[in-house]
CSV table of C-alpha atoms and ligand atoms in Angstrom, one decimal:
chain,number,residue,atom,x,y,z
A,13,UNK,CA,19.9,6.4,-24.1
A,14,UNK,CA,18.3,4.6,-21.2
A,15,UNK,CA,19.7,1.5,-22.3
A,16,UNK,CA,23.0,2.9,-22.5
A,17,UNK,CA,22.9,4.5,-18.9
A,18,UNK,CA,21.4,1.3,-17.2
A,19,UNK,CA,24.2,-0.8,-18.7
A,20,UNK,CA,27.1,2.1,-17.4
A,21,UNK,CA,25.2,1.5,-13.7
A,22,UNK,CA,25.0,-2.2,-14.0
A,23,UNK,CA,28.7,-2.0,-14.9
A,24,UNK,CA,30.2,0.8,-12.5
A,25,UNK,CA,33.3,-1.2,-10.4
A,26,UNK,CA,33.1,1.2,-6.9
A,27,UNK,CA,30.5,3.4,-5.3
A,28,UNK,CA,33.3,6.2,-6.7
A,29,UNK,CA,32.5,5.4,-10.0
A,30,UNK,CA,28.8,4.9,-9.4
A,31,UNK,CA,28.8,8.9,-8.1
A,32,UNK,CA,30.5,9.8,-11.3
A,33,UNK,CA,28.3,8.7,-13.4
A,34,UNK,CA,25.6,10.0,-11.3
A,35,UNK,CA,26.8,13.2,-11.5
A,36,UNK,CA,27.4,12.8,-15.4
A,37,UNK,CA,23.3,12.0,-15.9
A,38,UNK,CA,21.4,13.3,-12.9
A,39,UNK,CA,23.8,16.5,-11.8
A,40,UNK,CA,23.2,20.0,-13.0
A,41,UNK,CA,25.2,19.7,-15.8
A,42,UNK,CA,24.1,15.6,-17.2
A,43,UNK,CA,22.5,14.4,-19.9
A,44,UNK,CA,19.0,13.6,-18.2
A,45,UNK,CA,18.7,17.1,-16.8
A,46,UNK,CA,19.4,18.6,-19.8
A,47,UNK,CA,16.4,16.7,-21.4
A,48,UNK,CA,14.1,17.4,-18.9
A,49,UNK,CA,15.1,21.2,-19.5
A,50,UNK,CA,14.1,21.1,-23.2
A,51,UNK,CA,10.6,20.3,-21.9
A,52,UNK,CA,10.3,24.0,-20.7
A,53,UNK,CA,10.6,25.1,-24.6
A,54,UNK,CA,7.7,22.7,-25.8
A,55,UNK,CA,4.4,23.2,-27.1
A,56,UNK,CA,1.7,21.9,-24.5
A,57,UNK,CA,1.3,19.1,-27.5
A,58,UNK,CA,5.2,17.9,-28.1
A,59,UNK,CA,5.1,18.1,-24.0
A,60,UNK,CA,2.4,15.7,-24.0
A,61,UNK,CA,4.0,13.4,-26.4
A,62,UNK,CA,7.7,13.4,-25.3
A,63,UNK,CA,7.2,14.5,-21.7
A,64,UNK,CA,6.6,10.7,-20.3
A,65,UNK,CA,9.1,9.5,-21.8
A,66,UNK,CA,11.7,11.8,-20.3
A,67,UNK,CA,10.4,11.7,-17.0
A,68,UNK,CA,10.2,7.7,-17.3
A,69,UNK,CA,14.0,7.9,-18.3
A,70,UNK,CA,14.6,9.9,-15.2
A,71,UNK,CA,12.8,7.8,-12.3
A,72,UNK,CA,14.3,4.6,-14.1
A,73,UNK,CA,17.8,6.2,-14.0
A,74,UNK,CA,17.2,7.6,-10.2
A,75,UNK,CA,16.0,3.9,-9.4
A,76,UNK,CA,19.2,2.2,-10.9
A,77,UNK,CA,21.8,4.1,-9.3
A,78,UNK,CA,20.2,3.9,-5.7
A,79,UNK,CA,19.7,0.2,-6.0
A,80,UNK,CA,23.3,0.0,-7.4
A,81,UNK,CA,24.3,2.0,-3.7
A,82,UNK,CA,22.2,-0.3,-1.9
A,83,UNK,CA,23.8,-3.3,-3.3
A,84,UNK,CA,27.3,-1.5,-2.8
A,85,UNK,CA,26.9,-1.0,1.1
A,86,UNK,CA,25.6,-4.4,1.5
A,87,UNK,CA,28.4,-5.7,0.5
A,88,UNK,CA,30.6,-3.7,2.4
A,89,UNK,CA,28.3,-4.6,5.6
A,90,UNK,CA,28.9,-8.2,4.7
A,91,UNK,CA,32.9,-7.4,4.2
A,92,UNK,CA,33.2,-5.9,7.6
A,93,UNK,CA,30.7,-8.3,9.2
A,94,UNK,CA,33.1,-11.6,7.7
A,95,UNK,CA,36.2,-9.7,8.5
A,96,UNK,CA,35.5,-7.8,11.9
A,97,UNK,CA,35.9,-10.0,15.0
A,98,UNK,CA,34.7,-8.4,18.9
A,99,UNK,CA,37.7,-9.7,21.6
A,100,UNK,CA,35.5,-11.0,24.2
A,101,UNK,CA,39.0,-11.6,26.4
A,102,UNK,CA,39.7,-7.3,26.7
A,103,UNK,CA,38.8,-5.9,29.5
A,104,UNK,CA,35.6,-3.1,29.8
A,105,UNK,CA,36.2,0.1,29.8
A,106,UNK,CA,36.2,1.8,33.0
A,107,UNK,CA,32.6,3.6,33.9
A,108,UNK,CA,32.7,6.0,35.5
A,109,UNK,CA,30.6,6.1,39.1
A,110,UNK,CA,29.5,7.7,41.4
A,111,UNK,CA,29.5,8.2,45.0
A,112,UNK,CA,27.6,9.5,48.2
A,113,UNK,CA,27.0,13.4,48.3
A,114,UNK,CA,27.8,15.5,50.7
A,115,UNK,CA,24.6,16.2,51.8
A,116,UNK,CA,23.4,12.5,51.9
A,117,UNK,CA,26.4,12.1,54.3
A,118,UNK,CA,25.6,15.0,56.7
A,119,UNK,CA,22.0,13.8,56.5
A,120,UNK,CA,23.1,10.4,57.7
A,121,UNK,CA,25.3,11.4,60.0
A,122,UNK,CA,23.2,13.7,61.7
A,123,UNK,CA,20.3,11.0,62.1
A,124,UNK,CA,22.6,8.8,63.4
A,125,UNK,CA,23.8,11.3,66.0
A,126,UNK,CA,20.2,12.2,66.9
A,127,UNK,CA,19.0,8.8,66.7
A,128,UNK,CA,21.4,8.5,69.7
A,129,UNK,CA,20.1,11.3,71.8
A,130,UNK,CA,16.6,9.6,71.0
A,131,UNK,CA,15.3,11.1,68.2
A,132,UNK,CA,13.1,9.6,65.9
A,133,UNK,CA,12.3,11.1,62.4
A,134,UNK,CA,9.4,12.8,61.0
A,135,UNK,CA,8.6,13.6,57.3
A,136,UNK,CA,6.1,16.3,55.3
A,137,UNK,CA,5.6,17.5,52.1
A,138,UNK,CA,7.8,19.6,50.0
A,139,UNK,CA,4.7,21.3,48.5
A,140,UNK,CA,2.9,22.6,51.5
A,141,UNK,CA,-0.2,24.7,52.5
A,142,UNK,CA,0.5,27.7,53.2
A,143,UNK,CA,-1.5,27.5,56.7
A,144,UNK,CA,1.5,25.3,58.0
A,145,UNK,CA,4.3,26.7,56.3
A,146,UNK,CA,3.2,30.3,57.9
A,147,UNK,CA,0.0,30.9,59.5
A,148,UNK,CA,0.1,27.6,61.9
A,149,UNK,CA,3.5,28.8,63.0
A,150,UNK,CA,2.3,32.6,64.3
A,151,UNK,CA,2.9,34.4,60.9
A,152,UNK,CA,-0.7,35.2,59.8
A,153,UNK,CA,-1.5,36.3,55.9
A,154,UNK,CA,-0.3,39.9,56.4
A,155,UNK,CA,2.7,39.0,59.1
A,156,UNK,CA,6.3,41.0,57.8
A,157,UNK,CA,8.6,38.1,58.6
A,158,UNK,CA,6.7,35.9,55.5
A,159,UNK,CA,8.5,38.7,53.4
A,160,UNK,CA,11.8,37.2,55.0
A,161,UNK,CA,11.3,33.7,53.5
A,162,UNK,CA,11.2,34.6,49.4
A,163,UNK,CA,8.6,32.1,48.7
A,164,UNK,CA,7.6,30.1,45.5
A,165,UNK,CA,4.2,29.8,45.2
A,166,UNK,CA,1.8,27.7,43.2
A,167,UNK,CA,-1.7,29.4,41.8
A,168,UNK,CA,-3.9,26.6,43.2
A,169,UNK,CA,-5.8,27.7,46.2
A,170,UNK,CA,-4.6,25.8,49.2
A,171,UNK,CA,-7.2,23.9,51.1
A,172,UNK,CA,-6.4,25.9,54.0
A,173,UNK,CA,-6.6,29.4,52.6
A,174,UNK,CA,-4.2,31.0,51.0
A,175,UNK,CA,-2.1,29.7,48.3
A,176,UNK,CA,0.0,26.0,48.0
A,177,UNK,CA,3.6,26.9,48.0
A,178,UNK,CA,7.4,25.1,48.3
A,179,UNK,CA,7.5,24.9,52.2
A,180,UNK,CA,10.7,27.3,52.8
A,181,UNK,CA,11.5,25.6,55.6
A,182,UNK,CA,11.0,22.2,57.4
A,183,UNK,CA,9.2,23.9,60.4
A,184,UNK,CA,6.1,23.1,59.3
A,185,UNK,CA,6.6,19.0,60.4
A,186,UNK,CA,6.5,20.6,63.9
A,187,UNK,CA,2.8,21.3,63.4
A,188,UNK,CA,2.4,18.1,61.3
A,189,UNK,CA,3.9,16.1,63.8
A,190,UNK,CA,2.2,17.5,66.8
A,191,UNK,CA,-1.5,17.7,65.5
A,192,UNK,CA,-0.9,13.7,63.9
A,193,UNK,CA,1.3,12.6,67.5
A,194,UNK,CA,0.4,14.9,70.0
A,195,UNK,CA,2.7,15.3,73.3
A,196,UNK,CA,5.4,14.0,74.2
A,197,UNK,CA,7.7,13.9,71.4
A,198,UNK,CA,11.7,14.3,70.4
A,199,UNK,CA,11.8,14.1,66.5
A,200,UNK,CA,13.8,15.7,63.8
A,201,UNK,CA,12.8,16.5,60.1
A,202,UNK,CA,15.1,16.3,57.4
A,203,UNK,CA,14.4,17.3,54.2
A,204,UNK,CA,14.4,19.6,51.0
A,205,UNK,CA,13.3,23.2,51.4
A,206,UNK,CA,13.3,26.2,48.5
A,207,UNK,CA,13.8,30.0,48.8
A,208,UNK,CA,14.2,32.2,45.6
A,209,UNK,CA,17.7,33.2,46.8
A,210,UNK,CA,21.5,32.4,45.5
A,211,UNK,CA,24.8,33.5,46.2
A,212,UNK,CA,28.0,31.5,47.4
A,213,UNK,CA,25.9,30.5,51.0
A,214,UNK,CA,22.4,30.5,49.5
A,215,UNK,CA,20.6,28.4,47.2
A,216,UNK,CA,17.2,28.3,45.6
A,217,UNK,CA,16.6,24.5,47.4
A,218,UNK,CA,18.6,23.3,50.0
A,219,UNK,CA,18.3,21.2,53.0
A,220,UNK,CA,17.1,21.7,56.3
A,221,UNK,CA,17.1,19.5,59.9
A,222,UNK,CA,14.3,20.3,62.1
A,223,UNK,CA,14.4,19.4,65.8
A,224,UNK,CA,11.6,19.3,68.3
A,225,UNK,CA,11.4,18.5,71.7
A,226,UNK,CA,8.1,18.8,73.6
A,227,UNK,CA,7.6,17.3,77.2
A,228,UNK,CA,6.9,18.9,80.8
A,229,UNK,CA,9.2,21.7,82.2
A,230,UNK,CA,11.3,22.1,79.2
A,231,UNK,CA,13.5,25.2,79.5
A,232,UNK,CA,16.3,26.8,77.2
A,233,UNK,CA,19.1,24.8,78.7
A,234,UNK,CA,17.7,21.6,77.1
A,235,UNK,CA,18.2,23.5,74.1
A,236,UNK,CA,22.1,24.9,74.9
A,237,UNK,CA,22.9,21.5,75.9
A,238,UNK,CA,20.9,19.7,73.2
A,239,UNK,CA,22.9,21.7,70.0
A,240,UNK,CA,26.3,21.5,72.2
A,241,UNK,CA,26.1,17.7,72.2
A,242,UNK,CA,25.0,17.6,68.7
A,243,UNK,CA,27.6,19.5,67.2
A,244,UNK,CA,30.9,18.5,69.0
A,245,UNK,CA,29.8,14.7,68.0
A,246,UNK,CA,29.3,15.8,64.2
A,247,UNK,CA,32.5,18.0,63.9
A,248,UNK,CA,34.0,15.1,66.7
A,249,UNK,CA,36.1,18.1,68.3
A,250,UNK,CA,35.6,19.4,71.6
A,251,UNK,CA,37.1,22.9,70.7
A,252,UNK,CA,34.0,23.8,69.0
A,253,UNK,CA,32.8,26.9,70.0
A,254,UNK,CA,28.8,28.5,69.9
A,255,UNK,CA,27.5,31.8,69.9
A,256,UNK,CA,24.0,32.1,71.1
A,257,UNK,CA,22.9,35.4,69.8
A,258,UNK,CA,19.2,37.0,70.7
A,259,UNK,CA,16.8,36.8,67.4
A,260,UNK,CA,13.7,36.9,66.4
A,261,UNK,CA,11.2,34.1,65.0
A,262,UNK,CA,7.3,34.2,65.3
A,263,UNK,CA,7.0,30.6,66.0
A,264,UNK,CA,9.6,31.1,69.0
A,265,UNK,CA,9.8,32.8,72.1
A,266,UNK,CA,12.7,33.8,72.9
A,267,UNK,CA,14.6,33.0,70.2
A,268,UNK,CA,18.1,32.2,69.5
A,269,UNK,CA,20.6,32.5,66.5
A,270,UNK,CA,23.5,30.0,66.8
A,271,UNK,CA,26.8,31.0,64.9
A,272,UNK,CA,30.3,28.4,65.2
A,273,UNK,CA,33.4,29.7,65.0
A,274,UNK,CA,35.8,29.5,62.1
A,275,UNK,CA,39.5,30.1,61.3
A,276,UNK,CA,39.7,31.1,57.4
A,277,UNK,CA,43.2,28.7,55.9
A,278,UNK,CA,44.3,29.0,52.5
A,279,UNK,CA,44.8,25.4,50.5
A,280,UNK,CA,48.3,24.8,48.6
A,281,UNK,CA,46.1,25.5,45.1
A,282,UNK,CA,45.7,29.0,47.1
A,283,UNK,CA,42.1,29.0,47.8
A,284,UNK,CA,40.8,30.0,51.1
A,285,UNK,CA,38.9,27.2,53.4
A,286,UNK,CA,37.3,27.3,56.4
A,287,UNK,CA,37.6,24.9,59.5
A,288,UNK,CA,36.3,24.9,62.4
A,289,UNK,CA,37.0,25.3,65.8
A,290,UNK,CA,38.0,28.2,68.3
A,291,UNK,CA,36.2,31.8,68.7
A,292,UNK,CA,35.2,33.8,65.8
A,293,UNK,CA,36.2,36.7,67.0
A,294,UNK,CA,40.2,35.9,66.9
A,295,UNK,CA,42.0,37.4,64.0
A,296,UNK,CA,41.6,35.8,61.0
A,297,UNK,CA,38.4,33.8,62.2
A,298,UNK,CA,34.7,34.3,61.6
A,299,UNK,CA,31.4,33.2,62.9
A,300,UNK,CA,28.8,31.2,60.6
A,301,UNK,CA,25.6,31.3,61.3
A,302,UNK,CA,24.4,27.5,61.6
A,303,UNK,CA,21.0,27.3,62.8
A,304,UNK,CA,18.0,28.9,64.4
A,305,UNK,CA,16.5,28.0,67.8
A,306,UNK,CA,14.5,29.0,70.4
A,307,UNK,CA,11.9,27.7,72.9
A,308,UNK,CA,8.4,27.3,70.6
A,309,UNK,CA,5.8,30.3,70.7
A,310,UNK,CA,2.6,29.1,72.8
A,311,UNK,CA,0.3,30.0,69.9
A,312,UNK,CA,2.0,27.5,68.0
A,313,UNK,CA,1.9,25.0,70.4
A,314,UNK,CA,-2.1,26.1,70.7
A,315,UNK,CA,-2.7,25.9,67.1
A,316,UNK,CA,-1.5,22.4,66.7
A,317,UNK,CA,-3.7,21.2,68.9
A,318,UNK,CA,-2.1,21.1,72.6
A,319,UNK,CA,-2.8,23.1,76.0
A,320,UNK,CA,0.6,25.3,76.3
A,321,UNK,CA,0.1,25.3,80.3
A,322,UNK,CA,0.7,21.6,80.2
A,323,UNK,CA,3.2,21.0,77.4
A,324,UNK,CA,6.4,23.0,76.8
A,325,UNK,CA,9.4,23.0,73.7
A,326,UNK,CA,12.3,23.6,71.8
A,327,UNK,CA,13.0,23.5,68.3
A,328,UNK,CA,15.7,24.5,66.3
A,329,UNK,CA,15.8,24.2,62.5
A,330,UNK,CA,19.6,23.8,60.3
A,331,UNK,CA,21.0,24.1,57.6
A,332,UNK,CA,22.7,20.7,56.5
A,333,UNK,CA,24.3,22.4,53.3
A,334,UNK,CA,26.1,24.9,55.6
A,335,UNK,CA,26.8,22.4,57.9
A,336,UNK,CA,28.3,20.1,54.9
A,337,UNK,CA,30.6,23.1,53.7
A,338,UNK,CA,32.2,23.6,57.1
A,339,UNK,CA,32.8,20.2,57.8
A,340,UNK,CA,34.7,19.0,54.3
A,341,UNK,CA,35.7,22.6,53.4
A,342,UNK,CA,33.7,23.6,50.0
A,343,UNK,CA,33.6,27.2,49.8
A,344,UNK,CA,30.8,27.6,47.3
A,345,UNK,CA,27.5,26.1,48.2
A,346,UNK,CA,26.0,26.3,44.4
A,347,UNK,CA,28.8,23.7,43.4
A,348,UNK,CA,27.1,21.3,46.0
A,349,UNK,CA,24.3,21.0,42.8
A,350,UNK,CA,26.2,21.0,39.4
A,351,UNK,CA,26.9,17.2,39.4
A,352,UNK,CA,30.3,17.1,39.0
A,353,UNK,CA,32.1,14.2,40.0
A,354,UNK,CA,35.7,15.7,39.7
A,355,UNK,CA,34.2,18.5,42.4
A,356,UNK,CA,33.1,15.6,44.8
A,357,UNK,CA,36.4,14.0,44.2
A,358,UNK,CA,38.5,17.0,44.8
A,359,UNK,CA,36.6,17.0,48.5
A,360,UNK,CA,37.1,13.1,49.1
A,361,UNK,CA,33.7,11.8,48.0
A,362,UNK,CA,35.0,8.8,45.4
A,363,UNK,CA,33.3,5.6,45.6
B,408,LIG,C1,14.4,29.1,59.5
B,408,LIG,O1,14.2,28.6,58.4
B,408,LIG,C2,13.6,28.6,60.7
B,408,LIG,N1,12.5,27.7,60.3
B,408,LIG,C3,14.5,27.9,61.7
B,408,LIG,C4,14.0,27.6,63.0
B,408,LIG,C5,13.4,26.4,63.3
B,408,LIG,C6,14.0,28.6,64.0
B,408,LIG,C7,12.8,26.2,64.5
B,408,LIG,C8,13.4,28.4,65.2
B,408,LIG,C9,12.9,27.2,65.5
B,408,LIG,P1,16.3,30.6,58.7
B,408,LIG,O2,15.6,31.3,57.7
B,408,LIG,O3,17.3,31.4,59.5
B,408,LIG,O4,15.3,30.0,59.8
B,408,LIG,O5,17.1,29.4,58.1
B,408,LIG,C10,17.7,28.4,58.9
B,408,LIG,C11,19.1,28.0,58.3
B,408,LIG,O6,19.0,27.6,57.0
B,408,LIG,C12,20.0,29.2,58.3
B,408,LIG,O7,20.7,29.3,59.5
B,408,LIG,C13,21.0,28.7,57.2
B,408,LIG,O8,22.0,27.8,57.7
B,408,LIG,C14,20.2,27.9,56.3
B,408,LIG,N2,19.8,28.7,55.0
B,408,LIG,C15,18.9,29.7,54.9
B,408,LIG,N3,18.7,30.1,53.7
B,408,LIG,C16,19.6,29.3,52.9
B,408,LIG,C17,19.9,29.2,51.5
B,408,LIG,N4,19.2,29.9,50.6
B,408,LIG,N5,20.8,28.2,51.1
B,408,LIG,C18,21.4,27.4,52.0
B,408,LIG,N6,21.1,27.5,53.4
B,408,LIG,C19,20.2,28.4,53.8
């Protein structure tokens, strides 16, 4: 029989009929199974004397037909290899690539305009101690307004007391930057920032500029005129109108919430977009709230290291995400992180 079955292999014309046979010796129903099967009736002795022999049948049969596959696809490989030619003359597909971000823009765009004014940038670290994210910045351990900020933080113990954490906001480089620089200084901070918050305007990370200004006699008018310069060279119109609205902040005193006005237009596809320009409180316009301001708390100024009777500021900290949606008229900010190419397209960002 193993003769027989090694000669049918040798002889089989087409992996088709190779499979048959197989099926024919090796499949539930073949002539090698059904040998092994008789083993089950044996005596322990007959077992002994036929059993290696049937199980030597059986790996010799396996063996043929998989070498007899190999040799099959090899061939086939060697068909295709003789016969297949690559036309090095067609052009590539197209890849497809990418191209700035919105944000990346704003970012630039922003440094640019500040870079005029005479700016220069300052950096920190994404994962802070707590003592400059909060308590450098007049919000001690047990302060309410932490509460506000929906922080992420880490176990380890900060060096500082308290815990490490995601800074929630880039006010934190104020300290940095005053303690490492002292006074004077005109700097913004841009960078990442993350709160546990999202809707269509909030994000768990998102971007924040920080601007400080600290010098002799600085008042609040530096300030007005500071973010009215700013933003009428960003959204390059002059009908750009601000709201200064009273707030509250612990590491400014007074403070000031800055809103622009918006009318609300609806797109041919029939969404609604925003654009800028004019008073919020026409019909059919709104007010955004861009940024927070004020002139900075003399704690803070004390705590990083300068005399507050000598040295004066402002500082303002905003939201580049926010300022990205109003000025190329996306209307949901959690789109701004899915990756979509087609989405950056749709807003004019192609390469
Ligand atoms: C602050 O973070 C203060 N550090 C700002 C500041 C700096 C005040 C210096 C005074 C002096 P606030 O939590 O309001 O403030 O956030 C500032 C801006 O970030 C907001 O106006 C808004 O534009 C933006 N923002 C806040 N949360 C989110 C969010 N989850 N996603 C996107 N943008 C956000």
């Amino acid at each position: 029989m193993k003769r027989e079955a090694l000669a049918a292999i040798a002889a089989a014309a087409d992996p088709a009929a190779l499979e048959a046979l197989r099926v024919g010796l090796l499949g539930k129903q073949g002539s090698v199974s059904a040998l092994l099967k008789t083993l089950g009736a044996m005596s322990p002795e007959e077992r002994q004397a036929k059993g290696p022999a049937i199980q030597g049948l059986r790996e010799a049969v396996a063996e043929a037909l998989a070498s007899a596959k190999q040799a099959f696809e090899a061939a086939e490989l060697a068909e295709r290899l003789a016969t297949e030619r690559v036309d090095l003359t067609l052009p590539a597909p197209e890849a497809a690539r990418g191209s700035v971000h919105p944000v990346s823009q704003v970012m630039d765009e922003l440094a640019e305009i500040f870079a005029d004014l005479g700016f220069a940038v300052a950096t920190g670290p994404e994962i802070e101690d707590d003592w400059y994210n909060f308590t450098a910045l007049n919000m001690p351990e047990s302060h309410p307004a932490r509460a506000m900020h929906d922080t992420f933080y880490f176990p380890d113990q900060a060096p500082k007391g308290g815990k490490m954490l995601l800074r929630t906001h880039t006010s934190p480089v104020q300290v940095r930057t005053m303690l490492a620089e002292g006074a004077p200084l005109r700097i913004i901070a841009p960078g990442r920032v993350y709160r546990s918050d999202s809707d269509a305007t909030h994000t768990p990370m998102f971007h924040q500029i920080e601007g400080l200004v600290i010098d002799r006699d600085i008042h609040l008018g530096h300030l007005k005129w500071t973010l009215e310069t700013f933003l009428k060279a960003f959204f390059e119109r002059e009908d750009i109108v601000l709201r200064l609205r009273p707030s509250y902040f612990p590491f400014t005193e007074p403070s000031v919430e800055v809103d622009v006005g918006f009318a609300i237009e609806k797109t041919p596809d029939g969404r609604s977009r925003r654009v800028l320009g004019g008073s919020g409180d026409e019909p059919g316009h709104g007010w955004m709230e861009l940024l927070g301001s004020g002139m900075v708390n003399r704690r803070v100024i004390e705590m990083s290291g300068l005399d507050p009777n000598e040295w004066q500021g402002f500082a303002f900290g905003l939201g580049v995400d926010r300022l990205a949606m109003l000025k190329y008229g996306m209307d949901d900010l959690r789109a701004f992180f899915d990756g979509d190419a087609r989405w950056l397209a749709h807003y004019g960002f192609s390469p």
